[in-house]
């Protein structure tokens, strides 16, 4: 009798347990997203639980959304929302997603520092990947006190940035971001690179400044060490005519001074542009980089080619490469060929 009574309640209990386990699997342990690719949930400081629901609904399975709201209802998450960028991979369970949000387990952003010409372009590009807006970034980069905190000024701050890809959190603060860039800069300027810079009697900022000019001169990687050697020859040419070194006379610095980066031709009147960046009227290097240079250009300076070239001119075939010369007479001949090619094409 007792055995039959026991079996009478055991079977329904097993059924209830199976149903409970099944519902738990469906609502909490099955994949939350209906997408086949990774989705990202961005939670900012203005979000509340309702706006988070709104952001999740387009990618959520119906039962998964029900399970998520149940978990929220039985927790304190709605009152303790953590800002961040959260990955929702195919197969990520509702319970795992909830735990990630509740514990602030973010997915980092792969942030690539771009090799760009201006600080406003840098700020705009970075802001597209971070919660920081471009105005906040630009304000920091153009603030003398902020720049001084990292050992730069508003003219040299571009040298802080090494154009590589870094993993950072989407909601990183401006201070934390600049601290990270300083850490990466120190890592980049290891003893090997520092030793090479010292041998040339240049600081990292000066190497970066020269590299920025080289990047503007050519995209041809093979030419960069040659051009670096040429400019270093000019800087180190101490004669009666050039007691402080030969002027760099780098056309990209004129474009930077004029803020006309797409110029195809540099005219004589442009060479007289009144700017500390104009290397036709100011001796030595400009006061700071004219862009964020590539790592290839920085290493081209540090590993420059040794030769006797002092002059270069774009090739008349418009290949993007240059004719190099050791004498001014050779240079004039190269310049004539290029000018004739420009005139033939009607380039103004």
GROMACS .gro file of N, CA, C and O in nm, residues 216-325:
model
  440
  216UNK      N    1   5.450   6.189  -4.540
  216UNK     CA    2   5.384   6.279  -4.634
  216UNK      C    3   5.456   6.282  -4.769
  216UNK      O    4   5.395   6.310  -4.871
  217UNK      N    5   5.584   6.252  -4.768
  217UNK     CA    6   5.662   6.255  -4.891
  217UNK      C    7   5.634   6.133  -4.979
  217UNK      O    8   5.634   6.142  -5.102
  218UNK      N    9   5.612   6.016  -4.918
  218UNK     CA   10   5.595   5.896  -4.997
  218UNK      C   11   5.517   5.789  -4.923
  218UNK      O   12   5.517   5.785  -4.800
  219UNK      N   13   5.450   5.705  -5.000
  219UNK     CA   14   5.387   5.585  -4.944
  219UNK      C   15   5.470   5.462  -4.980
  219UNK      O   16   5.434   5.350  -4.944
  220UNK      N   17   5.580   5.484  -5.052
  220UNK     CA   18   5.668   5.375  -5.092
  220UNK      C   19   5.759   5.338  -4.976
  220UNK      O   20   5.846   5.416  -4.937
  221UNK      N   21   5.740   5.219  -4.921
  221UNK     CA   22   5.813   5.179  -4.801
  221UNK      C   23   5.964   5.170  -4.825
  221UNK      O   24   6.044   5.199  -4.737
  222UNK      N   25   6.003   5.130  -4.947
  222UNK     CA   26   6.145   5.114  -4.977
  222UNK      C   27   6.218   5.248  -4.980
  222UNK      O   28   6.338   5.255  -4.954
  223UNK      N   29   6.145   5.354  -5.014
  223UNK     CA   30   6.207   5.486  -5.023
  223UNK      C   31   6.222   5.556  -4.889
  223UNK      O   32   6.304   5.647  -4.875
  224UNK      N   33   6.142   5.516  -4.792
  224UNK     CA   34   6.140   5.590  -4.666
  224UNK      C   35   6.277   5.599  -4.597
  224UNK      O   36   6.316   5.707  -4.552
  225UNK      N   37   6.354   5.489  -4.587
  225UNK     CA   38   6.487   5.501  -4.525
  225UNK      C   39   6.581   5.591  -4.606
  225UNK      O   40   6.668   5.658  -4.548
  226UNK      N   41   6.563   5.596  -4.739
  226UNK     CA   42   6.647   5.681  -4.824
  226UNK      C   43   6.615   5.828  -4.798
  226UNK      O   44   6.705   5.911  -4.783
  227UNK      N   45   6.485   5.859  -4.794
  227UNK     CA   46   6.444   5.997  -4.768
  227UNK      C   47   6.485   6.040  -4.629
  227UNK      O   48   6.527   6.154  -4.607
  228UNK      N   49   6.476   5.949  -4.532
  228UNK     CA   50   6.521   5.980  -4.396
  228UNK      C   51   6.669   6.017  -4.396
  228UNK      O   52   6.710   6.116  -4.335
  229UNK      N   53   6.749   5.938  -4.468
  229UNK     CA   54   6.892   5.967  -4.477
  229UNK      C   55   6.919   6.100  -4.543
  229UNK      O   56   7.010   6.175  -4.503
  230UNK      N   57   6.839   6.133  -4.645
  230UNK     CA   58   6.854   6.261  -4.715
  230UNK      C   59   6.831   6.379  -4.620
  230UNK      O   60   6.911   6.474  -4.614
  231UNK      N   61   6.721   6.373  -4.545
  231UNK     CA   62   6.691   6.484  -4.453
  231UNK      C   63   6.794   6.493  -4.341
  231UNK      O   64   6.830   6.603  -4.296
  232UNK      N   65   6.842   6.380  -4.296
  232UNK     CA   66   6.946   6.382  -4.193
  232UNK      C   67   7.076   6.439  -4.249
  232UNK      O   68   7.149   6.511  -4.177
  233UNK      N   69   7.104   6.414  -4.376
  233UNK     CA   70   7.221   6.475  -4.441
  233UNK      C   71   7.208   6.627  -4.440
  233UNK      O   72   7.305   6.699  -4.416
  234UNK      N   73   7.088   6.676  -4.469
  234UNK     CA   74   7.066   6.822  -4.469
  234UNK      C   75   7.086   6.880  -4.329
  234UNK      O   76   7.150   6.984  -4.312
  235UNK      N   77   7.028   6.813  -4.230
  235UNK     CA   78   7.040   6.863  -4.092
  235UNK      C   79   7.185   6.866  -4.046
  235UNK      O   80   7.225   6.953  -3.968
  236UNK      N   81   7.262   6.771  -4.093
  236UNK     CA   82   7.400   6.758  -4.047
  236UNK      C   83   7.502   6.825  -4.139
  236UNK      O   84   7.622   6.813  -4.117
  237UNK      N   85   7.452   6.895  -4.242
  237UNK     CA   86   7.543   6.961  -4.336
  237UNK      C   87   7.583   7.098  -4.279
  237UNK      O   88   7.510   7.196  -4.292
  238UNK      N   89   7.698   7.106  -4.218
  238UNK     CA   90   7.746   7.232  -4.160
  238UNK      C   91   7.854   7.290  -4.249
  238UNK      O   92   7.967   7.241  -4.255
  239UNK      N   93   7.818   7.395  -4.322
  239UNK     CA   94   7.911   7.463  -4.412
  239UNK      C   95   7.904   7.613  -4.384
  239UNK      O   96   7.828   7.659  -4.298
  240UNK      N   97   7.985   7.689  -4.457
  240UNK     CA   98   7.982   7.836  -4.443
  240UNK      C   99   7.844   7.888  -4.478
  240UNK      O  100   7.791   7.979  -4.413
  241UNK      N  101   7.784   7.827  -4.582
  241UNK     CA  102   7.650   7.869  -4.625
  241UNK      C  103   7.544   7.824  -4.526
  241UNK      O  104   7.445   7.895  -4.502
  242UNK      N  105   7.564   7.707  -4.467
  242UNK     CA  106   7.466   7.651  -4.374
  242UNK      C  107   7.534   7.615  -4.242
  242UNK      O  108   7.558   7.497  -4.213
  243UNK      N  109   7.568   7.716  -4.160
  243UNK     CA  110   7.637   7.686  -4.034
  243UNK      C  111   7.553   7.605  -3.937
  243UNK      O  112   7.605   7.534  -3.851
  244UNK      N  113   7.420   7.615  -3.949
  244UNK     CA  114   7.330   7.542  -3.859
  244UNK      C  115   7.262   7.424  -3.929
  244UNK      O  116   7.161   7.372  -3.881
  245UNK      N  117   7.319   7.382  -4.039
  245UNK     CA  118   7.258   7.274  -4.115
  245UNK      C  119   7.177   7.331  -4.231
  245UNK      O  120   7.130   7.445  -4.227
  246UNK      N  121   7.162   7.253  -4.333
  246UNK     CA  122   7.084   7.295  -4.450
  246UNK      C  123   6.935   7.291  -4.417
  246UNK      O  124   6.889   7.200  -4.347
  247UNK      N  125   6.859   7.391  -4.462
  247UNK     CA  126   6.714   7.384  -4.438
  247UNK      C  127   6.655   7.256  -4.494
  247UNK      O  128   6.697   7.207  -4.599
  248UNK      N  129   6.557   7.202  -4.425
  248UNK     CA  130   6.493   7.078  -4.474
  248UNK      C  131   6.423   7.101  -4.607
  248UNK      O  132   6.421   7.014  -4.693
  249UNK      N  133   6.359   7.217  -4.621
  249UNK     CA  134   6.289   7.251  -4.745
  249UNK      C  135   6.196   7.137  -4.787
  249UNK      O  136   6.199   7.090  -4.901
  250UNK      N  137   6.115   7.095  -4.694
  250UNK     CA  138   6.021   6.985  -4.718
  250UNK      C  139   5.885   7.040  -4.757
  250UNK      O  140   5.820   7.110  -4.678
  251UNK      N  141   5.842   7.009  -4.877
  251UNK     CA  142   5.713   7.061  -4.926
  251UNK      C  143   5.593   7.025  -4.837
  251UNK      O  144   5.502   7.106  -4.821
  252UNK      N  145   5.590   6.904  -4.778
  252UNK     CA  146   5.476   6.873  -4.692
  252UNK      C  147   5.458   6.969  -4.574
  252UNK      O  148   5.347   6.989  -4.528
  253UNK      N  149   5.568   7.029  -4.528
  253UNK     CA  150   5.555   7.124  -4.417
  253UNK      C  151   5.485   7.252  -4.462
  253UNK      O  152   5.418   7.318  -4.383
  254UNK      N  153   5.501   7.286  -4.590
  254UNK     CA  154   5.432   7.403  -4.645
  254UNK      C  155   5.282   7.374  -4.656
  254UNK      O  156   5.198   7.457  -4.621
  255UNK      N  157   5.249   7.254  -4.703
  255UNK     CA  158   5.108   7.214  -4.710
  255UNK      C  159   5.044   7.216  -4.572
  255UNK      O  160   4.930   7.261  -4.556
  256UNK      N  161   5.120   7.169  -4.472
  256UNK     CA  162   5.068   7.169  -4.335
  256UNK      C  163   5.048   7.311  -4.285
  256UNK      O  164   4.946   7.340  -4.221
  257UNK      N  165   5.143   7.399  -4.315
  257UNK     CA  166   5.132   7.538  -4.272
  257UNK      C  167   5.010   7.605  -4.335
  257UNK      O  168   4.941   7.685  -4.271
  258UNK      N  169   4.983   7.570  -4.461
  258UNK     CA  170   4.869   7.628  -4.533
  258UNK      C  171   4.738   7.554  -4.502
  258UNK      O  172   4.631   7.603  -4.536
  259UNK      N  173   4.751   7.435  -4.441
  259UNK     CA  174   4.636   7.346  -4.419
  259UNK      C  175   4.566   7.313  -4.551
  259UNK      O  176   4.444   7.301  -4.558
  260UNK      N  177   4.648   7.296  -4.656
  260UNK     CA  178   4.599   7.256  -4.787
  260UNK      C  179   4.673   7.128  -4.828
  260UNK      O  180   4.771   7.131  -4.901
  261UNK      N  181   4.623   7.017  -4.777
  261UNK     CA  182   4.695   6.891  -4.788
  261UNK      C  183   4.686   6.827  -4.927
  261UNK      O  184   4.766   6.739  -4.958
  262UNK      N  185   4.592   6.871  -5.008
  262UNK     CA  186   4.573   6.807  -5.139
  262UNK      C  187   4.643   6.882  -5.252
  262UNK      O  188   4.622   6.850  -5.369
  263UNK      N  189   4.727   6.978  -5.219
  263UNK     CA  190   4.799   7.053  -5.322
  263UNK      C  191   4.883   6.959  -5.409
  263UNK      O  192   4.955   6.873  -5.359
  264UNK      N  193   4.872   6.978  -5.540
  264UNK     CA  194   4.951   6.898  -5.634
  264UNK      C  195   5.081   6.969  -5.671
  264UNK      O  196   5.176   6.908  -5.717
  265UNK      N  197   5.079   7.101  -5.650
  265UNK     CA  198   5.192   7.182  -5.691
  265UNK      C  199   5.220   7.286  -5.585
  265UNK      O  200   5.129   7.345  -5.528
  266UNK      N  201   5.349   7.310  -5.559
  266UNK     CA  202   5.391   7.413  -5.463
  266UNK      C  203   5.455   7.527  -5.541
  266UNK      O  204   5.554   7.507  -5.612
  267UNK      N  205   5.396   7.647  -5.528
  267UNK     CA  206   5.450   7.764  -5.598
  267UNK      C  207   5.542   7.844  -5.507
  267UNK      O  208   5.537   7.831  -5.384
  268UNK      N  209   5.624   7.930  -5.569
  268UNK     CA  210   5.724   8.006  -5.493
  268UNK      C  211   5.662   8.088  -5.380
  268UNK      O  212   5.718   8.096  -5.271
  269UNK      N  213   5.545   8.146  -5.406
  269UNK     CA  214   5.484   8.231  -5.302
  269UNK      C  215   5.445   8.149  -5.180
  269UNK      O  216   5.445   8.199  -5.067
  270UNK      N  217   5.415   8.022  -5.201
  270UNK     CA  218   5.379   7.935  -5.089
  270UNK      C  219   5.499   7.907  -4.998
  270UNK      O  220   5.483   7.887  -4.878
  271UNK      N  221   5.617   7.907  -5.057
  271UNK     CA  222   5.739   7.878  -4.981
  271UNK      C  223   5.769   7.987  -4.879
  271UNK      O  224   5.851   7.968  -4.789
  272UNK      N  225   5.702   8.102  -4.891
  272UNK     CA  226   5.724   8.215  -4.800
  272UNK      C  227   5.617   8.222  -4.690
  272UNK      O  228   5.611   8.318  -4.614
  273UNK      N  229   5.534   8.120  -4.684
  273UNK     CA  230   5.426   8.117  -4.583
  273UNK      C  231   5.484   8.134  -4.443
  273UNK      O  232   5.574   8.063  -4.402
  274UNK      N  233   5.429   8.231  -4.372
  274UNK     CA  234   5.479   8.262  -4.237
  274UNK      C  235   5.421   8.164  -4.136
  274UNK      O  236   5.309   8.179  -4.088
  275UNK      N  237   5.500   8.061  -4.105
  275UNK     CA  238   5.458   7.958  -4.009
  275UNK      C  239   5.582   7.891  -3.953
  275UNK      O  240   5.679   7.867  -4.027
  276UNK      N  241   5.582   7.859  -3.823
  276UNK     CA  242   5.697   7.787  -3.766
  276UNK      C  243   5.715   7.648  -3.827
  276UNK      O  244   5.821   7.588  -3.814
  277UNK      N  245   5.612   7.600  -3.896
  277UNK     CA  246   5.620   7.468  -3.959
  277UNK      C  247   5.681   7.473  -4.099
  277UNK      O  248   5.714   7.369  -4.155
  278UNK      N  249   5.695   7.592  -4.155
  278UNK     CA  250   5.749   7.605  -4.290
  278UNK      C  251   5.901   7.588  -4.287
  278UNK      O  252   5.975   7.675  -4.242
  279UNK      N  253   5.949   7.473  -4.335
  279UNK     CA  254   6.092   7.442  -4.329
  279UNK      C  255   6.172   7.507  -4.442
  279UNK      O  256   6.292   7.483  -4.455
  280UNK      N  257   6.106   7.591  -4.522
  280UNK     CA  258   6.180   7.668  -4.621
  280UNK      C  259   6.233   7.798  -4.561
  280UNK      O  260   6.333   7.852  -4.608
  281UNK      N  261   6.165   7.848  -4.458
  281UNK     CA  262   6.208   7.974  -4.397
  281UNK      C  263   6.259   7.956  -4.254
  281UNK      O  264   6.314   8.049  -4.195
  282UNK      N  265   6.241   7.835  -4.198
  282UNK     CA  266   6.288   7.807  -4.063
  282UNK      C  267   6.389   7.692  -4.066
  282UNK      O  268   6.363   7.589  -4.128
  283UNK      N  269   6.503   7.709  -4.000
  283UNK     CA  270   6.603   7.602  -4.000
  283UNK      C  271   6.561   7.485  -3.911
  283UNK      O  272   6.479   7.500  -3.821
  284UNK      N  273   6.618   7.368  -3.937
  284UNK     CA  274   6.593   7.253  -3.852
  284UNK      C  275   6.456   7.192  -3.872
  284UNK      O  276   6.384   7.220  -3.968
  285UNK      N  277   6.420   7.106  -3.779
  285UNK     CA  278   6.291   7.039  -3.783
  285UNK      C  279   6.178   7.134  -3.744
  285UNK      O  280   6.200   7.230  -3.669
  286UNK      N  281   6.057   7.110  -3.792
  286UNK     CA  282   5.943   7.188  -3.743
  286UNK      C  283   5.920   7.160  -3.595
  286UNK      O  284   5.974   7.063  -3.540
  287UNK      N  285   5.840   7.243  -3.528
  287UNK     CA  286   5.823   7.228  -3.383
  287UNK      C  287   5.750   7.102  -3.337
  287UNK      O  288   5.749   7.071  -3.218
  288UNK      N  289   5.692   7.028  -3.429
  288UNK     CA  290   5.621   6.906  -3.393
  288UNK      C  291   5.581   6.829  -3.517
  288UNK      O  292   5.602   6.876  -3.630
  289UNK      N  293   5.523   6.711  -3.501
  289UNK     CA  294   5.481   6.629  -3.616
  289UNK      C  295   5.374   6.699  -3.700
  289UNK      O  296   5.291   6.772  -3.647
  290UNK      N  297   5.379   6.674  -3.830
  290UNK     CA  298   5.275   6.728  -3.918
  290UNK      C  299   5.168   6.623  -3.947
  290UNK      O  300   5.077   6.646  -4.024
  291UNK      N  301   5.178   6.508  -3.882
  291UNK     CA  302   5.076   6.405  -3.882
  291UNK      C  303   5.120   6.301  -3.779
  291UNK      O  304   5.231   6.308  -3.726
  292UNK      N  305   5.036   6.205  -3.751
  292UNK     CA  306   5.078   6.091  -3.671
  292UNK      C  307   5.145   5.994  -3.767
  292UNK      O  308   5.079   5.937  -3.855
  293UNK      N  309   5.276   5.977  -3.757
  293UNK     CA  310   5.345   5.894  -3.856
  293UNK      C  311   5.322   5.745  -3.833
  293UNK      O  312   5.287   5.702  -3.724
  294UNK      N  313   5.346   5.669  -3.936
  294UNK     CA  314   5.336   5.524  -3.926
  294UNK      C  315   5.459   5.470  -3.852
  294UNK      O  316   5.563   5.536  -3.845
  295UNK      N  317   5.445   5.350  -3.800
  295UNK     CA  318   5.559   5.284  -3.736
  295UNK      C  319   5.670   5.263  -3.838
  295UNK      O  320   5.789   5.276  -3.806
  296UNK      N  321   5.632   5.233  -3.963
  296UNK     CA  322   5.731   5.212  -4.068
  296UNK      C  323   5.817   5.336  -4.090
  296UNK      O  324   5.939   5.326  -4.110
  297UNK      N  325   5.755   5.453  -4.083
  297UNK     CA  326   5.830   5.578  -4.104
  297UNK      C  327   5.922   5.606  -3.985
  297UNK      O  328   6.035   5.653  -4.004
  298UNK      N  329   5.874   5.580  -3.865
  298UNK     CA  330   5.959   5.600  -3.746
  298UNK      C  331   6.082   5.509  -3.754
  298UNK      O  332   6.196   5.553  -3.733
  299UNK      N  333   6.059   5.383  -3.788
  299UNK     CA  334   6.170   5.290  -3.798
  299UNK      C  335   6.260   5.321  -3.917
  299UNK      O  336   6.379   5.290  -3.916
  300UNK      N  337   6.203   5.384  -4.020
  300UNK     CA  338   6.285   5.426  -4.135
  300UNK      C  339   6.385   5.533  -4.093
  300UNK      O  340   6.499   5.535  -4.141
  301UNK      N  341   6.344   5.622  -4.004
  301UNK     CA  342   6.436   5.724  -3.952
  301UNK      C  343   6.544   5.658  -3.866
  301UNK      O  344   6.664   5.687  -3.881
  302UNK      N  345   6.502   5.570  -3.780
  302UNK     CA  346   6.597   5.504  -3.689
  302UNK      C  347   6.692   5.412  -3.763
  302UNK      O  348   6.804   5.384  -3.715
  303UNK      N  349   6.651   5.362  -3.878
  303UNK     CA  350   6.734   5.270  -3.958
  303UNK      C  351   6.757   5.328  -4.098
  303UNK      O  352   6.752   5.257  -4.198
  304UNK      N  353   6.783   5.458  -4.103
  304UNK     CA  354   6.795   5.529  -4.230
  304UNK      C  355   6.913   5.478  -4.313
  304UNK      O  356   7.010   5.423  -4.260
  305UNK      N  357   6.902   5.499  -4.444
  305UNK     CA  358   7.008   5.462  -4.537
  305UNK      C  359   7.118   5.568  -4.536
  305UNK      O  360   7.089   5.688  -4.537
  306UNK      N  361   7.242   5.524  -4.536
  306UNK     CA  362   7.356   5.617  -4.542
  306UNK      C  363   7.396   5.637  -4.688
  306UNK      O  364   7.429   5.541  -4.758
  307UNK      N  365   7.393   5.761  -4.734
  307UNK     CA  366   7.426   5.796  -4.872
  307UNK      C  367   7.466   5.944  -4.876
  307UNK      O  368   7.473   6.010  -4.770
  308UNK      N  369   7.488   5.997  -4.995
  308UNK     CA  370   7.528   6.139  -5.006
  308UNK      C  371   7.423   6.226  -5.072
  308UNK      O  372   7.450   6.338  -5.117
  309UNK      N  373   7.299   6.176  -5.080
  309UNK     CA  374   7.192   6.255  -5.142
  309UNK      C  375   7.155   6.375  -5.055
  309UNK      O  376   7.144   6.365  -4.932
  310UNK      N  377   7.130   6.488  -5.124
  310UNK     CA  378   7.080   6.608  -5.056
  310UNK      C  379   6.949   6.658  -5.117
  310UNK      O  380   6.882   6.742  -5.059
  311UNK      N  381   6.914   6.605  -5.233
  311UNK     CA  382   6.798   6.655  -5.305
  311UNK      C  383   6.712   6.539  -5.355
  311UNK      O  384   6.763   6.430  -5.384
  312UNK      N  385   6.585   6.567  -5.369
  312UNK     CA  386   6.495   6.470  -5.429
  312UNK      C  387   6.383   6.544  -5.499
  312UNK      O  388   6.347   6.658  -5.463
  313UNK      N  389   6.327   6.481  -5.598
  313UNK     CA  390   6.217   6.539  -5.674
  313UNK      C  391   6.128   6.425  -5.722
  313UNK      O  392   6.177   6.318  -5.760
  314UNK      N  393   5.999   6.447  -5.718
  314UNK     CA  394   5.906   6.343  -5.764
  314UNK      C  395   5.937   6.305  -5.908
  314UNK      O  396   5.971   6.391  -5.990
  315UNK      N  397   5.927   6.178  -5.936
  315UNK     CA  398   5.956   6.130  -6.071
  315UNK      C  399   5.851   6.179  -6.170
  315UNK      O  400   5.731   6.191  -6.137
  316UNK      N  401   5.895   6.204  -6.289
  316UNK     CA  402   5.809   6.257  -6.394
  316UNK      C  403   5.706   6.156  -6.444
  316UNK      O  404   5.614   6.191  -6.518
  317UNK      N  405   5.720   6.029  -6.401
  317UNK     CA  406   5.620   5.928  -6.443
  317UNK      C  407   5.503   5.919  -6.346
  317UNK      O  408   5.415   5.836  -6.363
  318UNK      N  409   5.505   6.004  -6.242
  318UNK     CA  410   5.397   6.011  -6.143
  318UNK      C  411   5.374   5.876  -6.074
  318UNK      O  412   5.261   5.840  -6.040
  319UNK      N  413   5.481   5.803  -6.053
  319UNK     CA  414   5.473   5.673  -5.988
  319UNK      C  415   5.466   5.684  -5.836
  319UNK      O  416   5.446   5.585  -5.767
  320UNK      N  417   5.486   5.806  -5.786
  320UNK     CA  418   5.488   5.825  -5.641
  320UNK      C  419   5.626   5.805  -5.582
  320UNK      O  420   5.643   5.816  -5.461
  321UNK      N  421   5.723   5.776  -5.667
  321UNK     CA  422   5.862   5.761  -5.621
  321UNK      C  423   5.943   5.885  -5.661
  321UNK      O  424   5.889   5.978  -5.721
  322UNK      N  425   6.071   5.885  -5.629
  322UNK     CA  426   6.152   6.006  -5.645
  322UNK      C  427   6.283   5.981  -5.720
  322UNK      O  428   6.336   5.870  -5.718
  323UNK      N  429   6.332   6.088  -5.781
  323UNK     CA  430   6.469   6.093  -5.832
  323UNK      C  431   6.553   6.160  -5.725
  323UNK      O  432   6.518   6.268  -5.675
  324UNK      N  433   6.666   6.099  -5.688
  324UNK     CA  434   6.753   6.153  -5.585
  324UNK      C  435   6.880   6.209  -5.649
  324UNK      O  436   6.927   6.160  -5.753
  325UNK      N  437   6.936   6.312  -5.584
  325UNK     CA  438   7.056   6.376  -5.639
  325UNK      C  439   7.148   6.421  -5.526
  325UNK      O  440   7.101   6.459  -5.418
   0.00000   0.00000   0.00000
